[in-house]
Amino acid sequence: MKKTSPVYILIFITVLSIVFGFGISFVNYATEGLLKKNEALHRNRVIATAFMLPVAGRTAGDYEAAVRGSIESFSLTVDGKTIQAFRNKTTGETGFVFAGPGFWDQIRGIIVLAPDLSRIKNIAILEQKETPGLGARIEEPGFLNSFQGIEPAWDSSGGEFVIIGPSPDPSARNRIDAITGATQTSLAFMKAINADLAAFKKAYVPGKGARHE
Amino acid sequence: MSNGTAKLFLKDVWNDNPVFRQVLGICSALAVTNLLSNTLFMCAGVTAVTALSSLTVSLLRNVTPKRIRMIVQVLIIASYVMMVDIVIRAMAPDIHRFIGPYVGLIITNCIIMGRAEGFASQNRPLPSLVDGFASGIGYSMILITIALVREPMGFGTILGVPLPAREQWWHQWTIMVMPPGAFFTLALVTWFARNRLEKTMKAGGK
């Protein structure tokens, strides 16, 4: 068969696609267990970090044991949206998964609040694909630690419970500094947190759990 | 390594370096060089994809219809990139979370397509493998050099480890980890490398 004939070309490209498709599937299959393990480790590590849990070591089992021993998870539903939430069984601190569009892709994280929701205890990042060295610095402890202890302005009419960046009152107790060189990521992060704080506040009653209307 | 293979290797790594001589792979040279750890994984990924793609294109060169050779090359390169992406995600998930978007973009790295079309499609498998691998090494050499300038100057760290007593003798230049820092450093590294190359060539009577 001539190499220029349409039939040859069709057969050639089909066979090549099947071979490489099989190759990719094989690599994916071979690493599936590792990928799942990594995912579970990452999730447990982020939960443990967000709730500042004491962890015995640094293995996947250590993080899993820490989370299983201290954290209970539950779901909240508000306006058709489901929020995955967590509660520290010992301290009563409550956290939930927030998500929103970042500069490049979705940003997801866990925000932990004091039992009475008066203060933010901590924030940790589950997933982000911001610019390395710039927006990706939202994952650095220097930035995340600045959230610890800030007091969301629950009475804010504009929904700006937390302000990241400039504010008319620079000493406001709900404000932290934005990341230099990553204004858009900082803004996106602020919007994601505030939108999901609003939803969480609507759905959750401190000390009781889900709000039933 | 035979004399011919060594010459080919040296040519791709230095004399015809893909970054400072052919001005290819510039996008990722700018994008992932603000942290050395990210750079190392990117370099490993690009080197593996370039070597394997060149080898595969060469193995198939006699059965590939000329009219669709570019499509075939893209299919091969994209497949290897997906495999590399999965492997990095499995082996180094923390690094993957930072460079994941750029790993996908290896598909569009001009070096890989350039070596596949310019060399591998007309040469035997072993030289093609060496050519692809050497081009990846040449690319890596420049990226690592740039990262070794940008990360210490911008973050005051190397591979995430803080430089000793950095607060006392260095004020971090944020601009070095931002895009302008990449342009400055790439230009300086290119100027230095081309200058060295010219001197070497003159000394060699070429």
PDB file of N, CA, C and O in Angstrom, chain A residues 3-6 8-9 12-13 16-17 20 23-24 27-28 31 34-35 38 42 45 104 125-134 136-137 139-140 180-181, chain B residues 31 34-35 38 56 60-65 67-68 71-72 75-76 78-80 82-83 86-87 89-91 93-94 97-99 101-102 155 174 177-179:
ATOM      1  N   LYS A   3       2.269   4.936   0.780  1.00  0.00           N
ATOM      2  CA  LYS A   3       2.190   5.751   2.002  1.00  0.00           C
ATOM      3  C   LYS A   3       1.305   6.989   1.817  1.00  0.00           C
ATOM      4  O   LYS A   3       0.868   7.598   2.783  1.00  0.00           O
ATOM      5  N   THR A   4       1.101   7.360   0.563  1.00  0.00           N
ATOM      6  CA  THR A   4       0.316   8.574   0.307  1.00  0.00           C
ATOM      7  C   THR A   4      -1.187   8.284   0.224  1.00  0.00           C
ATOM      8  O   THR A   4      -1.993   9.214   0.163  1.00  0.00           O
ATOM      9  N   SER A   5      -1.556   7.013   0.207  1.00  0.00           N
ATOM     10  CA  SER A   5      -2.981   6.700   0.041  1.00  0.00           C
ATOM     11  C   SER A   5      -3.761   7.036   1.316  1.00  0.00           C
ATOM     12  O   SER A   5      -3.250   6.842   2.432  1.00  0.00           O
ATOM     13  N   PRO A   6      -4.981   7.573   1.155  1.00  0.00           N
ATOM     14  CA  PRO A   6      -5.792   7.948   2.323  1.00  0.00           C
ATOM     15  C   PRO A   6      -6.007   6.786   3.289  1.00  0.00           C
ATOM     16  O   PRO A   6      -6.035   6.979   4.505  1.00  0.00           O
ATOM     17  N   TYR A   8      -3.986   4.233   3.896  1.00  0.00           N
ATOM     18  CA  TYR A   8      -2.752   4.029   4.680  1.00  0.00           C
ATOM     19  C   TYR A   8      -2.658   5.089   5.789  1.00  0.00           C
ATOM     20  O   TYR A   8      -2.364   4.768   6.949  1.00  0.00           O
ATOM     21  N   ILE A   9      -2.911   6.336   5.405  1.00  0.00           N
ATOM     22  CA  ILE A   9      -2.812   7.437   6.379  1.00  0.00           C
ATOM     23  C   ILE A   9      -3.783   7.207   7.538  1.00  0.00           C
ATOM     24  O   ILE A   9      -3.443   7.362   8.710  1.00  0.00           O
ATOM     25  N   PHE A  12      -2.585   4.296   9.646  1.00  0.00           N
ATOM     26  CA  PHE A  12      -1.367   4.682  10.369  1.00  0.00           C
ATOM     27  C   PHE A  12      -1.700   5.544  11.591  1.00  0.00           C
ATOM     28  O   PHE A  12      -1.263   5.262  12.706  1.00  0.00           O
ATOM     29  N   ILE A  13      -2.507   6.564  11.373  1.00  0.00           N
ATOM     30  CA  ILE A  13      -2.797   7.498  12.471  1.00  0.00           C
ATOM     31  C   ILE A  13      -3.665   6.816  13.535  1.00  0.00           C
ATOM     32  O   ILE A  13      -3.542   7.093  14.728  1.00  0.00           O
ATOM     33  N   LEU A  16      -1.367   4.495  15.548  1.00  0.00           N
ATOM     34  CA  LEU A  16      -0.499   5.318  16.403  1.00  0.00           C
ATOM     35  C   LEU A  16      -1.279   5.860  17.613  1.00  0.00           C
ATOM     36  O   LEU A  16      -0.786   5.853  18.748  1.00  0.00           O
ATOM     37  N   SER A  17      -2.509   6.313  17.337  1.00  0.00           N
ATOM     38  CA  SER A  17      -3.340   6.850  18.426  1.00  0.00           C
ATOM     39  C   SER A  17      -3.647   5.767  19.460  1.00  0.00           C
ATOM     40  O   SER A  17      -3.621   6.026  20.664  1.00  0.00           O
ATOM     41  N   PHE A  20      -0.367   4.985  21.510  1.00  0.00           N
ATOM     42  CA  PHE A  20      -0.044   6.015  22.507  1.00  0.00           C
ATOM     43  C   PHE A  20      -1.148   6.174  23.549  1.00  0.00           C
ATOM     44  O   PHE A  20      -0.876   6.464  24.711  1.00  0.00           O
ATOM     45  N   GLY A  23      -0.456   3.595  25.923  1.00  0.00           N
ATOM     46  CA  GLY A  23       0.711   3.981  26.743  1.00  0.00           C
ATOM     47  C   GLY A  23       0.325   4.927  27.864  1.00  0.00           C
ATOM     48  O   GLY A  23       0.715   4.733  29.024  1.00  0.00           O
ATOM     49  N   ILE A  24      -0.463   5.940  27.535  1.00  0.00           N
ATOM     50  CA  ILE A  24      -0.887   6.919  28.556  1.00  0.00           C
ATOM     51  C   ILE A  24      -1.753   6.220  29.607  1.00  0.00           C
ATOM     52  O   ILE A  24      -1.584   6.430  30.810  1.00  0.00           O
ATOM     53  N   VAL A  27       0.447   4.197  31.942  1.00  0.00           N
ATOM     54  CA  VAL A  27       1.162   5.032  32.925  1.00  0.00           C
ATOM     55  C   VAL A  27       0.176   5.494  34.003  1.00  0.00           C
ATOM     56  O   VAL A  27       0.479   5.480  35.199  1.00  0.00           O
ATOM     57  N   ASN A  28      -1.012   5.879  33.566  1.00  0.00           N
ATOM     58  CA  ASN A  28      -2.032   6.337  34.514  1.00  0.00           C
ATOM     59  C   ASN A  28      -2.433   5.206  35.465  1.00  0.00           C
ATOM     60  O   ASN A  28      -2.544   5.400  36.679  1.00  0.00           O
ATOM     61  N   THR A  31       0.275   4.346  38.025  1.00  0.00           N
ATOM     62  CA  THR A  31       0.494   5.337  39.099  1.00  0.00           C
ATOM     63  C   THR A  31      -0.794   5.643  39.865  1.00  0.00           C
ATOM     64  O   THR A  31      -0.783   6.507  40.742  1.00  0.00           O
ATOM     65  N   LEU A  34      -0.630   5.460  43.651  1.00  0.00           N
ATOM     66  CA  LEU A  34       0.213   6.533  44.177  1.00  0.00           C
ATOM     67  C   LEU A  34      -0.527   7.874  44.139  1.00  0.00           C
ATOM     68  O   LEU A  34      -0.467   8.672  45.085  1.00  0.00           O
ATOM     69  N   LEU A  35      -1.261   8.097  43.038  1.00  0.00           N
ATOM     70  CA  LEU A  35      -1.998   9.351  42.891  1.00  0.00           C
ATOM     71  C   LEU A  35      -3.080   9.476  43.969  1.00  0.00           C
ATOM     72  O   LEU A  35      -3.251  10.534  44.577  1.00  0.00           O
ATOM     73  N   ASN A  38      -1.407  10.103  47.274  1.00  0.00           N
ATOM     74  CA  ASN A  38      -0.954  11.497  47.344  1.00  0.00           C
ATOM     75  C   ASN A  38      -2.110  12.441  47.623  1.00  0.00           C
ATOM     76  O   ASN A  38      -1.992  13.389  48.394  1.00  0.00           O
ATOM     77  N   HIS A  42      -2.421  14.719  50.839  1.00  0.00           N
ATOM     78  CA  HIS A  42      -2.502  16.175  50.692  1.00  0.00           C
ATOM     79  C   HIS A  42      -3.727  16.728  51.428  1.00  0.00           C
ATOM     80  O   HIS A  42      -3.631  17.709  52.164  1.00  0.00           O
ATOM     81  N   ARG A  45      -3.260  16.442  55.139  1.00  0.00           N
ATOM     82  CA  ARG A  45      -2.228  17.388  55.579  1.00  0.00           C
ATOM     83  C   ARG A  45      -2.795  18.806  55.642  1.00  0.00           C
ATOM     84  O   ARG A  45      -2.518  19.560  56.576  1.00  0.00           O
ATOM     85  N   TRP A 104      -5.605  32.258  37.303  1.00  0.00           N
ATOM     86  CA  TRP A 104      -5.465  31.278  36.236  1.00  0.00           C
ATOM     87  C   TRP A 104      -6.488  30.154  36.324  1.00  0.00           C
ATOM     88  O   TRP A 104      -6.987  29.677  35.315  1.00  0.00           O
ATOM     89  N   ILE A 125      -4.349  26.019  51.980  1.00  0.00           N
ATOM     90  CA  ILE A 125      -4.710  25.892  50.559  1.00  0.00           C
ATOM     91  C   ILE A 125      -4.760  24.425  50.139  1.00  0.00           C
ATOM     92  O   ILE A 125      -3.828  23.666  50.356  1.00  0.00           O
ATOM     93  N   LEU A 126      -5.882  24.049  49.529  1.00  0.00           N
ATOM     94  CA  LEU A 126      -6.022  22.701  48.974  1.00  0.00           C
ATOM     95  C   LEU A 126      -5.509  22.634  47.541  1.00  0.00           C
ATOM     96  O   LEU A 126      -4.852  21.683  47.151  1.00  0.00           O
ATOM     97  N   GLU A 127      -5.822  23.679  46.771  1.00  0.00           N
ATOM     98  CA  GLU A 127      -5.502  23.633  45.351  1.00  0.00           C
ATOM     99  C   GLU A 127      -5.394  25.054  44.800  1.00  0.00           C
ATOM    100  O   GLU A 127      -6.230  25.903  45.113  1.00  0.00           O
ATOM    101  N   GLN A 128      -4.353  25.303  44.038  1.00  0.00           N
ATOM    102  CA  GLN A 128      -4.219  26.583  43.337  1.00  0.00           C
ATOM    103  C   GLN A 128      -3.268  26.402  42.179  1.00  0.00           C
ATOM    104  O   GLN A 128      -2.375  25.570  42.240  1.00  0.00           O
ATOM    105  N   LYS A 129      -3.455  27.174  41.120  1.00  0.00           N
ATOM    106  CA  LYS A 129      -2.546  27.086  39.965  1.00  0.00           C
ATOM    107  C   LYS A 129      -2.113  28.495  39.571  1.00  0.00           C
ATOM    108  O   LYS A 129      -2.034  28.833  38.385  1.00  0.00           O
ATOM    109  N   GLU A 130      -1.843  29.321  40.584  1.00  0.00           N
ATOM    110  CA  GLU A 130      -1.451  30.695  40.297  1.00  0.00           C
ATOM    111  C   GLU A 130       0.014  30.741  39.838  1.00  0.00           C
ATOM    112  O   GLU A 130       0.734  29.752  39.925  1.00  0.00           O
ATOM    113  N   THR A 131       0.445  31.920  39.372  1.00  0.00           N
ATOM    114  CA  THR A 131       1.798  32.064  38.831  1.00  0.00           C
ATOM    115  C   THR A 131       2.849  31.721  39.879  1.00  0.00           C
ATOM    116  O   THR A 131       2.875  32.343  40.944  1.00  0.00           O
ATOM    117  N   PRO A 132       3.731  30.739  39.570  1.00  0.00           N
ATOM    118  CA  PRO A 132       4.770  30.409  40.549  1.00  0.00           C
ATOM    119  C   PRO A 132       5.606  31.642  40.894  1.00  0.00           C
ATOM    120  O   PRO A 132       5.995  32.400  40.021  1.00  0.00           O
ATOM    121  N   GLY A 133       5.837  31.816  42.190  1.00  0.00           N
ATOM    122  CA  GLY A 133       6.664  32.947  42.635  1.00  0.00           C
ATOM    123  C   GLY A 133       5.883  34.222  42.829  1.00  0.00           C
ATOM    124  O   GLY A 133       6.348  35.150  43.484  1.00  0.00           O
ATOM    125  N   LEU A 134       4.677  34.301  42.259  1.00  0.00           N
ATOM    126  CA  LEU A 134       3.860  35.517  42.418  1.00  0.00           C
ATOM    127  C   LEU A 134       2.553  35.138  43.112  1.00  0.00           C
ATOM    128  O   LEU A 134       2.486  35.068  44.318  1.00  0.00           O
ATOM    129  N   ALA A 136       1.209  32.332  43.351  1.00  0.00           N
ATOM    130  CA  ALA A 136       1.331  31.064  44.089  1.00  0.00           C
ATOM    131  C   ALA A 136       1.809  31.286  45.517  1.00  0.00           C
ATOM    132  O   ALA A 136       1.773  30.363  46.339  1.00  0.00           O
ATOM    133  N   ARG A 137       2.232  32.522  45.795  1.00  0.00           N
ATOM    134  CA  ARG A 137       2.689  32.813  47.166  1.00  0.00           C
ATOM    135  C   ARG A 137       1.529  32.856  48.164  1.00  0.00           C
ATOM    136  O   ARG A 137       1.767  32.983  49.363  1.00  0.00           O
ATOM    137  N   GLU A 139       0.181  30.463  49.031  1.00  0.00           N
ATOM    138  CA  GLU A 139       0.362  29.218  49.774  1.00  0.00           C
ATOM    139  C   GLU A 139       1.471  29.337  50.825  1.00  0.00           C
ATOM    140  O   GLU A 139       1.681  28.424  51.613  1.00  0.00           O
ATOM    141  N   GLU A 140       2.182  30.459  50.794  1.00  0.00           N
ATOM    142  CA  GLU A 140       3.311  30.604  51.729  1.00  0.00           C
ATOM    143  C   GLU A 140       2.813  30.935  53.138  1.00  0.00           C
ATOM    144  O   GLU A 140       1.859  31.703  53.295  1.00  0.00           O
ATOM    145  N   THR A 180       2.591  41.431  47.177  1.00  0.00           N
ATOM    146  CA  THR A 180       3.222  42.336  46.209  1.00  0.00           C
ATOM    147  C   THR A 180       3.407  41.612  44.877  1.00  0.00           C
ATOM    148  O   THR A 180       3.913  40.495  44.832  1.00  0.00           O
ATOM    149  N   GLY A 181       2.946  42.253  43.811  1.00  0.00           N
ATOM    150  CA  GLY A 181       3.118  41.663  42.484  1.00  0.00           C
ATOM    151  C   GLY A 181       2.048  40.653  42.132  1.00  0.00           C
ATOM    152  O   GLY A 181       2.141  40.008  41.092  1.00  0.00           O
TER     153      GLY A 181
ATOM    154  N   ALA B  31       9.252  31.481  32.442  1.00  0.00           N
ATOM    155  CA  ALA B  31       8.126  31.195  33.343  1.00  0.00           C
ATOM    156  C   ALA B  31       8.487  30.407  34.596  1.00  0.00           C
ATOM    157  O   ALA B  31       7.931  30.661  35.658  1.00  0.00           O
ATOM    158  N   ASN B  34      11.941  31.038  38.468  1.00  0.00           N
ATOM    159  CA  ASN B  34      12.070  31.820  39.708  1.00  0.00           C
ATOM    160  C   ASN B  34      12.291  30.926  40.934  1.00  0.00           C
ATOM    161  O   ASN B  34      12.616  31.422  42.004  1.00  0.00           O
ATOM    162  N   LEU B  35      12.118  29.621  40.759  1.00  0.00           N
ATOM    163  CA  LEU B  35      12.445  28.675  41.830  1.00  0.00           C
ATOM    164  C   LEU B  35      13.216  27.508  41.237  1.00  0.00           C
ATOM    165  O   LEU B  35      12.763  26.893  40.267  1.00  0.00           O
ATOM    166  N   ASN B  38      11.374  24.010  40.913  1.00  0.00           N
ATOM    167  CA  ASN B  38      10.450  23.943  39.773  1.00  0.00           C
ATOM    168  C   ASN B  38      11.222  23.782  38.476  1.00  0.00           C
ATOM    169  O   ASN B  38      10.842  23.009  37.585  1.00  0.00           O
ATOM    170  N   THR B  56      11.337   8.264  18.953  1.00  0.00           N
ATOM    171  CA  THR B  56      10.130   7.692  18.343  1.00  0.00           C
ATOM    172  C   THR B  56       9.930   8.191  16.912  1.00  0.00           C
ATOM    173  O   THR B  56       9.608   7.403  16.013  1.00  0.00           O
ATOM    174  N   LEU B  60       9.949   5.863  13.480  1.00  0.00           N
ATOM    175  CA  LEU B  60       8.798   5.813  12.571  1.00  0.00           C
ATOM    176  C   LEU B  60       9.031   6.563  11.265  1.00  0.00           C
ATOM    177  O   LEU B  60       8.114   6.668  10.441  1.00  0.00           O
ATOM    178  N   ARG B  61      10.237   7.109  11.068  1.00  0.00           N
ATOM    179  CA  ARG B  61      10.440   8.031   9.938  1.00  0.00           C
ATOM    180  C   ARG B  61      10.195   7.384   8.571  1.00  0.00           C
ATOM    181  O   ARG B  61       9.740   8.050   7.648  1.00  0.00           O
ATOM    182  N   ASN B  62      10.481   6.090   8.471  1.00  0.00           N
ATOM    183  CA  ASN B  62      10.318   5.447   7.155  1.00  0.00           C
ATOM    184  C   ASN B  62       8.879   5.011   6.863  1.00  0.00           C
ATOM    185  O   ASN B  62       8.553   4.664   5.731  1.00  0.00           O
ATOM    186  N   VAL B  63       8.047   4.985   7.885  1.00  0.00           N
ATOM    187  CA  VAL B  63       6.655   4.569   7.654  1.00  0.00           C
ATOM    188  C   VAL B  63       5.671   5.743   7.807  1.00  0.00           C
ATOM    189  O   VAL B  63       4.472   5.582   7.573  1.00  0.00           O
ATOM    190  N   THR B  64       6.205   6.902   8.208  1.00  0.00           N
ATOM    191  CA  THR B  64       5.310   8.060   8.393  1.00  0.00           C
ATOM    192  C   THR B  64       5.063   8.761   7.054  1.00  0.00           C
ATOM    193  O   THR B  64       6.024   9.181   6.398  1.00  0.00           O
ATOM    194  N   PRO B  65       3.795   8.904   6.656  1.00  0.00           N
ATOM    195  CA  PRO B  65       3.514   9.649   5.423  1.00  0.00           C
ATOM    196  C   PRO B  65       3.963  11.103   5.585  1.00  0.00           C
ATOM    197  O   PRO B  65       3.686  11.726   6.614  1.00  0.00           O
ATOM    198  N   ARG B  67       3.019  13.848   4.317  1.00  0.00           N
ATOM    199  CA  ARG B  67       1.979  14.884   4.417  1.00  0.00           C
ATOM    200  C   ARG B  67       1.470  15.088   5.837  1.00  0.00           C
ATOM    201  O   ARG B  67       1.006  16.156   6.193  1.00  0.00           O
ATOM    202  N   ILE B  68       1.502  14.032   6.650  1.00  0.00           N
ATOM    203  CA  ILE B  68       0.942  14.150   8.005  1.00  0.00           C
ATOM    204  C   ILE B  68       2.025  14.071   9.089  1.00  0.00           C
ATOM    205  O   ILE B  68       1.732  13.842  10.251  1.00  0.00           O
ATOM    206  N   ILE B  71       1.547  16.292  12.196  1.00  0.00           N
ATOM    207  CA  ILE B  71       0.456  15.826  13.075  1.00  0.00           C
ATOM    208  C   ILE B  71       0.959  14.650  13.908  1.00  0.00           C
ATOM    209  O   ILE B  71       0.709  14.564  15.113  1.00  0.00           O
ATOM    210  N   VAL B  72       1.696  13.764  13.240  1.00  0.00           N
ATOM    211  CA  VAL B  72       2.245  12.593  13.937  1.00  0.00           C
ATOM    212  C   VAL B  72       3.206  13.037  15.040  1.00  0.00           C
ATOM    213  O   VAL B  72       3.167  12.529  16.168  1.00  0.00           O
ATOM    214  N   LEU B  75       1.301  14.406  17.948  1.00  0.00           N
ATOM    215  CA  LEU B  75       0.659  13.309  18.687  1.00  0.00           C
ATOM    216  C   LEU B  75       1.677  12.614  19.606  1.00  0.00           C
ATOM    217  O   LEU B  75       1.397  12.347  20.782  1.00  0.00           O
ATOM    218  N   ILE B  76       2.859  12.346  19.056  1.00  0.00           N
ATOM    219  CA  ILE B  76       3.906  11.674  19.845  1.00  0.00           C
ATOM    220  C   ILE B  76       4.330  12.555  21.021  1.00  0.00           C
ATOM    221  O   ILE B  76       4.390  12.105  22.172  1.00  0.00           O
ATOM    222  N   ALA B  78       2.753  15.121  22.434  1.00  0.00           N
ATOM    223  CA  ALA B  78       1.669  15.313  23.405  1.00  0.00           C
ATOM    224  C   ALA B  78       1.502  14.080  24.291  1.00  0.00           C
ATOM    225  O   ALA B  78       1.265  14.202  25.509  1.00  0.00           O
ATOM    226  N   SER B  79       1.650  12.903  23.699  1.00  0.00           N
ATOM    227  CA  SER B  79       1.500  11.673  24.486  1.00  0.00           C
ATOM    228  C   SER B  79       2.585  11.580  25.555  1.00  0.00           C
ATOM    229  O   SER B  79       2.307  11.266  26.715  1.00  0.00           O
ATOM    230  N   TYR B  80       3.827  11.851  25.159  1.00  0.00           N
ATOM    231  CA  TYR B  80       4.920  11.793  26.140  1.00  0.00           C
ATOM    232  C   TYR B  80       4.743  12.865  27.229  1.00  0.00           C
ATOM    233  O   TYR B  80       5.038  12.624  28.401  1.00  0.00           O
ATOM    234  N   MET B  82       1.945  14.014  28.360  1.00  0.00           N
ATOM    235  CA  MET B  82       0.906  13.545  29.290  1.00  0.00           C
ATOM    236  C   MET B  82       1.466  12.500  30.250  1.00  0.00           C
ATOM    237  O   MET B  82       1.155  12.493  31.438  1.00  0.00           O
ATOM    238  N   MET B  83       2.327  11.636  29.711  1.00  0.00           N
ATOM    239  CA  MET B  83       2.935  10.622  30.587  1.00  0.00           C
ATOM    240  C   MET B  83       3.832  11.286  31.631  1.00  0.00           C
ATOM    241  O   MET B  83       3.782  10.937  32.818  1.00  0.00           O
ATOM    242  N   ILE B  86       1.743  12.905  34.332  1.00  0.00           N
ATOM    243  CA  ILE B  86       1.202  11.928  35.291  1.00  0.00           C
ATOM    244  C   ILE B  86       2.302  11.475  36.254  1.00  0.00           C
ATOM    245  O   ILE B  86       2.082  11.384  37.469  1.00  0.00           O
ATOM    246  N   VAL B  87       3.488  11.226  35.703  1.00  0.00           N
ATOM    247  CA  VAL B  87       4.594  10.742  36.550  1.00  0.00           C
ATOM    248  C   VAL B  87       4.987  11.810  37.579  1.00  0.00           C
ATOM    249  O   VAL B  87       5.157  11.504  38.767  1.00  0.00           O
ATOM    250  N   ARG B  89       3.106  14.159  38.724  1.00  0.00           N
ATOM    251  CA  ARG B  89       1.985  14.265  39.684  1.00  0.00           C
ATOM    252  C   ARG B  89       2.058  13.146  40.723  1.00  0.00           C
ATOM    253  O   ARG B  89       1.733  13.339  41.891  1.00  0.00           O
ATOM    254  N   ALA B  90       2.498  11.964  40.276  1.00  0.00           N
ATOM    255  CA  ALA B  90       2.576  10.825  41.201  1.00  0.00           C
ATOM    256  C   ALA B  90       3.814  10.895  42.092  1.00  0.00           C
ATOM    257  O   ALA B  90       3.744  10.595  43.284  1.00  0.00           O
ATOM    258  N   MET B  91       4.945  11.302  41.497  1.00  0.00           N
ATOM    259  CA  MET B  91       6.212  11.268  42.244  1.00  0.00           C
ATOM    260  C   MET B  91       6.445  12.516  43.084  1.00  0.00           C
ATOM    261  O   MET B  91       7.051  12.437  44.157  1.00  0.00           O
ATOM    262  N   PRO B  93       4.023  15.426  44.012  1.00  0.00           N
ATOM    263  CA  PRO B  93       2.760  16.175  43.915  1.00  0.00           C
ATOM    264  C   PRO B  93       2.881  17.644  44.322  1.00  0.00           C
ATOM    265  O   PRO B  93       2.208  18.499  43.755  1.00  0.00           O
ATOM    266  N   ASP B  94       3.759  17.937  45.280  1.00  0.00           N
ATOM    267  CA  ASP B  94       3.896  19.329  45.717  1.00  0.00           C
ATOM    268  C   ASP B  94       4.494  20.207  44.615  1.00  0.00           C
ATOM    269  O   ASP B  94       4.054  21.339  44.406  1.00  0.00           O
ATOM    270  N   ARG B  97       1.937  20.753  41.818  1.00  0.00           N
ATOM    271  CA  ARG B  97       0.909  21.757  42.072  1.00  0.00           C
ATOM    272  C   ARG B  97       1.379  23.149  41.645  1.00  0.00           C
ATOM    273  O   ARG B  97       0.575  24.017  41.365  1.00  0.00           O
ATOM    274  N   PHE B  98       2.697  23.367  41.609  1.00  0.00           N
ATOM    275  CA  PHE B  98       3.219  24.669  41.183  1.00  0.00           C
ATOM    276  C   PHE B  98       3.464  24.737  39.678  1.00  0.00           C
ATOM    277  O   PHE B  98       3.165  25.728  39.046  1.00  0.00           O
ATOM    278  N   ILE B  99       4.049  23.661  39.113  1.00  0.00           N
ATOM    279  CA  ILE B  99       4.441  23.766  37.695  1.00  0.00           C
ATOM    280  C   ILE B  99       3.493  23.030  36.758  1.00  0.00           C
ATOM    281  O   ILE B  99       3.728  22.992  35.565  1.00  0.00           O
ATOM    282  N   PRO B 101       0.639  23.675  35.277  1.00  0.00           N
ATOM    283  CA  PRO B 101       0.215  24.333  34.035  1.00  0.00           C
ATOM    284  C   PRO B 101       1.329  24.399  32.997  1.00  0.00           C
ATOM    285  O   PRO B 101       1.072  24.300  31.803  1.00  0.00           O
ATOM    286  N   TYR B 102       2.560  24.540  33.445  1.00  0.00           N
ATOM    287  CA  TYR B 102       3.682  24.650  32.499  1.00  0.00           C
ATOM    288  C   TYR B 102       4.083  23.297  31.933  1.00  0.00           C
ATOM    289  O   TYR B 102       4.633  23.228  30.839  1.00  0.00           O
ATOM    290  N   PHE B 155      14.267  35.604  46.293  1.00  0.00           N
ATOM    291  CA  PHE B 155      13.730  35.035  47.535  1.00  0.00           C
ATOM    292  C   PHE B 155      14.779  34.921  48.641  1.00  0.00           C
ATOM    293  O   PHE B 155      14.430  34.668  49.801  1.00  0.00           O
ATOM    294  N   THR B 174      12.315  41.738  44.774  1.00  0.00           N
ATOM    295  CA  THR B 174      11.081  41.070  44.318  1.00  0.00           C
ATOM    296  C   THR B 174      11.015  41.015  42.793  1.00  0.00           C
ATOM    297  O   THR B 174      10.506  40.053  42.218  1.00  0.00           O
ATOM    298  N   VAL B 177      11.904  37.803  40.840  1.00  0.00           N
ATOM    299  CA  VAL B 177      11.018  36.646  40.690  1.00  0.00           C
ATOM    300  C   VAL B 177       9.779  36.992  39.863  1.00  0.00           C
ATOM    301  O   VAL B 177       8.910  36.165  39.639  1.00  0.00           O
ATOM    302  N   MET B 178       9.732  38.243  39.418  1.00  0.00           N
ATOM    303  CA  MET B 178       8.639  38.663  38.539  1.00  0.00           C
ATOM    304  C   MET B 178       9.122  38.593  37.082  1.00  0.00           C
ATOM    305  O   MET B 178      10.321  38.478  36.829  1.00  0.00           O
ATOM    306  N   PRO B 179       8.187  38.661  36.110  1.00  0.00           N
ATOM    307  CA  PRO B 179       8.598  38.518  34.707  1.00  0.00           C
ATOM    308  C   PRO B 179       9.768  39.410  34.274  1.00  0.00           C
ATOM    309  O   PRO B 179      10.657  38.932  33.571  1.00  0.00           O
TER     310      PRO B 179
END
